[in-house]
Coordinates of C-alpha atoms and ligand atoms in Angstrom, one line a residue:
M1 CA -7.1 -29.2 50.0
R2 CA -3.4 -27.3 49.5
D3 CA -2.9 -27.5 45.7
S4 CA -1.7 -24.1 45.9
V5 CA 2.6 -23.5 46.3
F6 CA 4.2 -20.2 47.3
F7 CA 8.1 -19.6 47.1
L8 CA 9.4 -17.0 50.2
G9 CA 12.2 -15.1 50.2
K10 CA 15.4 -13.0 50.3
G11 CA 16.4 -12.3 46.1
G12 CA 18.6 -14.5 44.7
V13 CA 18.3 -16.9 47.3
G14 CA 16.8 -19.5 44.8
K15 CA 13.6 -18.9 44.3
T16 CA 12.3 -19.1 40.7
T17 CA 15.3 -22.6 40.6
L18 CA 12.9 -24.0 43.5
S19 CA 9.2 -23.4 41.7
S20 CA 10.6 -24.4 38.4
A21 CA 12.1 -27.5 39.6
L22 CA 8.7 -28.4 41.8
A23 CA 7.8 -28.0 38.7
L24 CA 9.1 -30.2 36.7
A25 CA 9.3 -33.2 39.4
L26 CA 5.0 -32.8 39.8
A27 CA 5.0 -32.6 36.6
R28 CA 6.9 -34.9 35.5
H29 CA 5.3 -37.6 38.5
G30 CA 1.7 -37.6 36.7
K31 CA 0.0 -34.6 37.9
R32 CA -0.7 -31.7 35.6
V33 CA 0.9 -28.3 36.9
L34 CA 0.7 -24.5 36.4
V35 CA 3.9 -22.8 37.2
A36 CA 2.8 -18.8 37.1
S37 CA 5.7 -16.0 38.1
L38 CA 4.0 -13.1 39.3
D39 CA 7.7 -11.1 39.7
P40 CA 7.8 -8.5 37.5
A41 CA 11.0 -8.6 36.9
H42 CA 10.5 -12.5 35.2
N43 CA 13.6 -14.7 34.9
L44 CA 10.5 -18.3 34.8
G45 CA 10.4 -18.1 31.4
D46 CA 15.0 -18.3 31.5
S47 CA 14.4 -20.8 34.2
L48 CA 12.7 -23.2 31.6
K49 CA 14.3 -22.3 28.7
V50 CA 10.8 -21.5 27.2
K51 CA 9.4 -17.6 25.6
L52 CA 6.8 -17.5 28.3
N53 CA 3.6 -14.3 28.4
G54 CA 0.0 -13.5 30.1
E55 CA -1.2 -17.2 29.3
P56 CA -0.4 -20.4 30.6
K57 CA 2.2 -22.0 27.3
N58 CA 2.8 -25.5 27.0
V59 CA 6.4 -26.3 28.7
E60 CA 7.1 -30.3 28.2
K61 CA 3.6 -33.0 29.6
N62 CA 1.5 -32.0 32.3
L63 CA 3.5 -28.7 32.6
D64 CA 1.8 -25.4 31.5
A65 CA 3.6 -21.5 32.3
L66 CA 2.8 -17.9 33.0
E67 CA 4.7 -14.4 33.8
V68 CA 1.8 -12.7 35.1
N69 CA 1.2 -9.3 32.8
L70 CA 2.1 -6.8 35.6
A71 CA 1.3 -4.0 33.6
W72 CA -1.8 -5.1 32.2
W73 CA -3.8 -6.0 35.4
V74 CA -2.8 -2.7 36.8
D75 CA -4.6 -0.7 33.6
K76 CA -7.8 -2.9 34.2
Y77 CA -6.9 -2.3 37.6
L78 CA -7.9 1.1 37.4
E79 CA -9.6 1.3 33.9
E80 CA -11.8 -0.9 35.9
S81 CA -11.8 1.6 39.2
R82 CA -12.6 4.7 36.1
E83 CA -15.8 2.8 35.4
Q84 CA -17.0 2.1 38.8
L85 CA -16.7 5.9 39.7
K86 CA -17.9 7.1 36.2
L87 CA -21.0 4.8 37.5
N88 CA -22.0 5.6 40.9
Y89 CA -21.0 9.5 40.9
S90 CA -21.9 10.4 37.1
Y91 CA -22.9 13.9 38.9
N92 CA -19.8 15.0 39.4
M93 CA -18.7 14.4 37.0
T94 CA -16.4 17.6 37.5
L95 CA -13.8 15.6 38.7
N96 CA -11.0 15.1 36.3
L97 CA -10.8 11.7 36.8
D98 CA -7.8 11.5 34.2
S99 CA -5.6 13.2 36.6
F100 CA -6.7 11.2 39.2
F101 CA -5.9 8.2 37.8
G102 CA -2.3 8.8 35.9
I103 CA -1.3 10.0 39.9
L104 CA -3.2 6.2 41.1
K105 CA -1.3 3.8 38.8
Y106 CA 1.9 5.6 40.5
S107 CA 0.1 4.9 43.9
P108 CA 1.3 2.8 47.3
G109 CA -1.2 -0.2 46.9
T110 CA -1.7 -0.1 43.2
E111 CA 0.7 -2.9 42.0
E112 CA 0.3 -5.5 45.2
Y113 CA -4.0 -4.5 44.2
A114 CA -3.2 -5.9 40.8
V115 CA -1.1 -9.2 41.4
L116 CA -3.9 -10.2 43.8
W117 CA -6.5 -9.2 41.2
A118 CA -4.0 -11.4 38.9
I119 CA -3.6 -14.4 41.3
E120 CA -7.9 -14.6 41.9
D121 CA -7.6 -14.9 37.8
I122 CA -5.3 -18.1 37.9
H123 CA -6.5 -19.2 40.7
S124 CA -10.5 -18.9 38.9
R125 CA -10.3 -19.4 35.9
L126 CA -7.1 -21.3 34.8
A127 CA -6.2 -24.0 38.7
P128 CA -9.2 -25.7 38.1
S129 CA -7.4 -27.4 35.1
Y130 CA -4.6 -28.2 37.5
D131 CA -3.5 -30.6 40.1
F132 CA -0.8 -28.0 41.5
V133 CA 0.2 -24.1 40.8
V134 CA 3.5 -22.7 41.5
F135 CA 3.8 -19.3 42.0
D136 CA 7.4 -18.3 41.9
T137 CA 7.3 -14.7 43.9
P138 CA 8.3 -11.3 42.9
P139 CA 11.3 -10.3 46.2
T140 CA 9.5 -10.2 50.0
A141 CA 8.3 -6.6 50.1
L142 CA 6.0 -6.8 47.3
S143 CA 4.9 -10.4 48.5
L144 CA 4.6 -9.3 52.0
R145 CA 2.0 -6.4 50.8
F146 CA -0.2 -8.8 48.2
L147 CA -0.8 -11.7 51.2
S148 CA -2.0 -9.9 53.1
M149 CA -3.4 -7.2 51.1
P150 CA -7.2 -9.7 51.6
A151 CA -6.6 -8.8 55.2
I152 CA -6.0 -4.3 55.4
S153 CA -8.4 -4.1 52.7
G154 CA -11.2 -7.1 54.1
L155 CA -10.4 -4.2 57.5
W156 CA -10.9 -1.2 55.6
V157 CA -14.2 -2.8 53.1
A158 CA -16.4 -3.4 56.4
E159 CA -15.7 -0.4 58.2
L160 CA -16.9 0.7 54.7
T161 CA -19.8 -1.3 54.9
K162 CA -20.4 0.4 58.0
L163 CA -20.8 3.7 56.4
R164 CA -22.7 3.2 54.3
E165 CA -25.5 1.3 56.1
R166 CA -25.5 4.1 58.2
I167 CA -26.1 6.3 55.1
L168 CA -28.7 5.2 54.0
K169 CA -30.2 4.2 57.4
D170 CA -30.5 8.7 57.6
R171 CA -31.9 8.2 54.7
Q172 CA -34.8 6.3 54.8
T173 CA -35.1 8.6 58.0
I174 CA -34.9 12.0 56.3
V175 CA -37.5 9.6 53.8
R176 CA -40.6 8.5 56.9
L177 CA -40.4 12.9 58.0
D178 CA -40.7 14.0 54.5
P179 CA -41.6 11.9 51.4
D180 CA -40.7 14.4 49.3
S181 CA -37.0 15.0 49.9
P182 CA -35.0 14.9 47.3
V183 CA -33.3 12.3 48.9
A184 CA -36.6 10.0 48.2
K185 CA -34.5 9.7 44.1
G186 CA -32.1 8.1 46.4
T187 CA -30.9 4.2 46.9
V188 CA -32.7 3.7 50.7
D189 CA -32.4 0.1 50.8
K190 CA -28.9 -1.9 51.1
S191 CA -30.7 -4.9 48.5
D192 CA -30.9 -1.3 45.1
D193 CA -28.1 0.3 46.3
K194 CA -25.2 -0.3 44.3
V195 CA -21.6 0.9 46.0
Y196 CA -23.6 -1.9 49.3
G197 CA -23.7 -3.8 46.5
K198 CA -20.4 -3.1 45.5
L199 CA -18.6 -3.2 48.4
G200 CA -20.3 -6.4 49.4
S201 CA -19.4 -7.8 46.0
I202 CA -15.2 -6.7 47.5
R203 CA -15.2 -8.6 51.0
T204 CA -16.4 -11.7 49.1
R205 CA -13.5 -11.6 47.1
L206 CA -10.9 -10.7 49.2
A207 CA -11.9 -12.9 51.7
A208 CA -11.7 -15.7 49.0
L209 CA -7.8 -14.9 48.6
E210 CA -7.3 -14.4 52.4
V211 CA -8.5 -18.2 53.0
L212 CA -6.8 -19.2 49.4
F213 CA -3.6 -17.8 51.5
S214 CA -4.2 -19.2 54.4
K215 CA -5.9 -23.0 54.3
H216 CA -4.9 -24.1 51.1
S217 CA -1.6 -22.8 50.3
F218 CA 2.2 -24.4 51.0
M219 CA 3.9 -21.2 51.4
N220 CA 8.0 -22.2 51.9
I221 CA 10.4 -20.3 52.7
V222 CA 13.7 -19.6 51.3
V223 CA 16.9 -19.3 52.6
N224 CA 21.0 -19.8 52.2
P225 CA 23.2 -20.4 54.2
D226 CA 24.3 -16.9 55.1
Q227 CA 22.9 -13.4 57.7
L228 CA 20.8 -11.5 55.3
S229 CA 19.3 -14.5 54.1
M230 CA 18.0 -15.6 57.6
Y231 CA 17.1 -12.0 58.7
E232 CA 14.8 -12.0 56.1
A233 CA 13.1 -15.4 56.5
L234 CA 12.5 -14.4 60.0
R235 CA 10.9 -11.7 59.0
I236 CA 8.8 -13.3 56.9
K237 CA 7.7 -16.0 59.5
D238 CA 6.6 -13.0 62.1
E239 CA 4.4 -10.7 59.4
L240 CA 2.6 -14.5 58.2
E241 CA 2.1 -15.2 62.0
R242 CA 0.9 -12.0 62.4
L243 CA -2.3 -13.1 58.8
S244 CA -2.3 -16.4 60.5
I245 CA -0.5 -17.9 57.0
P246 CA 1.0 -21.3 58.2
L247 CA 4.3 -21.8 57.3
S248 CA 4.8 -26.0 55.4
A249 CA 8.7 -26.1 55.1
L250 CA 12.3 -24.7 55.1
C251 CA 14.1 -24.3 51.8
L252 CA 18.3 -24.2 53.0
N253 CA 19.1 -23.9 49.1
K254 CA 22.8 -23.3 47.8
H255 CA 24.0 -24.9 50.5
G256 CA 27.9 -25.6 50.7
V257 CA 28.3 -22.8 48.4
S258 CA 30.6 -20.9 51.0
E259 CA 33.1 -21.6 54.0
A260 CA 31.0 -18.5 56.5
T261 CA 29.7 -19.9 59.2
Y262 CA 25.9 -19.5 59.4
E263 CA 23.2 -20.5 62.3
L264 CA 19.8 -21.7 61.5
P265 CA 17.8 -19.2 63.4
A266 CA 15.4 -21.0 66.2
E267 CA 12.8 -20.3 65.2
L268 CA 12.5 -21.7 62.0
R269 CA 13.7 -24.8 63.1
H270 CA 10.6 -26.0 63.6
L271 CA 9.4 -26.6 60.4
P272 CA 10.5 -29.6 57.7
Q273 CA 14.1 -28.9 56.4
F274 CA 14.7 -29.1 52.9
T275 CA 18.2 -28.6 51.6
Y276 CA 20.5 -28.2 48.2
S277 CA 23.6 -27.8 47.2
F278 CA 24.7 -25.2 45.2
S279 CA 25.7 -26.7 42.5
R280 CA 29.4 -25.5 40.7
D281 CA 29.1 -26.1 37.5
G282 CA 25.9 -24.6 37.5
I283 CA 22.1 -24.9 36.2
F284 CA 21.1 -24.8 32.7
T285 CA 18.1 -26.9 31.6
R286 CA 14.5 -28.5 33.2
D287 CA 17.0 -32.1 33.6
D288 CA 20.0 -30.0 36.3
L289 CA 16.1 -28.1 37.7
V290 CA 14.9 -31.4 38.8
S291 CA 18.5 -33.1 39.5
I292 CA 19.1 -30.5 42.7
G293 CA 16.6 -32.9 44.1
I294 CA 13.3 -32.0 44.7
E295 CA 12.1 -35.1 44.9
P296 CA 11.5 -35.4 49.0
L297 CA 9.8 -31.7 48.9
M298 CA 7.5 -32.8 46.1
N299 CA 6.5 -36.5 48.2
Y300 CA 5.9 -33.9 51.2
V301 CA 4.0 -31.7 49.2
L302 CA 1.4 -34.3 48.2
S303 CA 1.3 -36.0 51.1
E304 CA 0.5 -32.4 52.8
R305 CA -2.7 -32.5 49.9
K306 CA -3.9 -36.0 50.9
T307 CA -4.0 -35.7 54.1
T308 CA -5.8 -31.9 53.4
R309 CA -8.3 -32.8 50.8
Ligands
ADP401 N1 21.7 -24.8 43.9 C1 21.4 -24.4 43.7 N2 23.0 -24.4 43.1 C2 23.7 -23.4 42.3 N3 23.1 -22.1 41.3 C3 21.4 -21.5 42.0 C4 21.3 -23.1 42.9 N4 20.2 -22.2 43.6 C5 19.9 -21.2 42.0 N5 21.3 -21.0 42.0 C6 21.3 -20.0 41.2 O1 21.4 -18.6 41.9 C7 21.4 -17.5 41.6 C8 20.0 -16.8 41.3 O2 18.4 -18.1 41.5 P1 17.0 -17.2 41.7 O3 16.3 -19.2 41.4 O4 16.3 -16.8 39.7 O5 16.9 -16.8 42.5 P2 15.1 -15.7 43.2 O6 14.6 -15.6 42.2 O7 15.0 -15.6 44.8 O8 16.1 -15.0 42.5 C9 20.4 -18.1 39.5 O9 21.5 -18.2 38.5 C10 20.1 -19.6 40.0 O10 20.5 -20.3 38.7
MG402 MG1 13.2 -15.0 41.0

């Protein structure tokens, strides 16, 4: 069942606009919808004309919205990692954890993990109360990093699990040879090894996110009638293919905004295509959003959801 919707594309192509419009249209059609912004530079609230925070806020009948507080998720992720480290390596507390975590906060990977765990939270805690969750995504680079995180981290965790198994096996051998060895004080069995257990639970969480992205999400690419947004769409397509995440639709937004010629890349032409005209009067109200012509995409999302149920 595909019930999460993502809009991906270059900055400014209309991801927030189309996320808001689709969420509003689905809600007005009678579906219960949550629209969630994952963009560190939020403007979903501006688009919907409601002040938002990290928890769902009612926008209108059937529609709630939130803007994920990424700074909060980064701190939570670091705090959990710190606790975990303290728990498992209490003998090694001479290590200066504070300066280590001070650096980790700005390390590559931290922000995408924060996005990932925020999506997991929305998926497990909030999504069951809704028919659809529409995600308004950040610029391509961060989006591709969090989408690839489950697969990449999954490989790491699998390797670490093997390593841990080997350590436990070696410990068992040592204890067998010398039952009085200090090693006997530590765990030798997988079932009571905290590290092994933790690796297993991370693997399960990452696998669930991989399934969410590849099997339960509509992935829409948004482009404008210009070459740069098309190139970016091709990069997104290649990357998602590598991750075995299927693309659902291509949204050509701001059609008619300029006379410049452009060509839809052949690699994107097989996708169901939805076109939205450039609105010269601008988009100001929620009614403006709905009248952008979102119904065909809404009907497609509704019909696809039925067939994959
Ligand atoms: N079809 C459209 N017609 C007119 N203006 C549009 C249209 N789609 C988007 N816009 C405007 O373009 C700007 C960028 O859109 P936005 O949805 O914020 O892009 P993104 O989220 O991809 O960065 C906004 O000012 C928005 O109102
Ligand atoms: Mg946006």
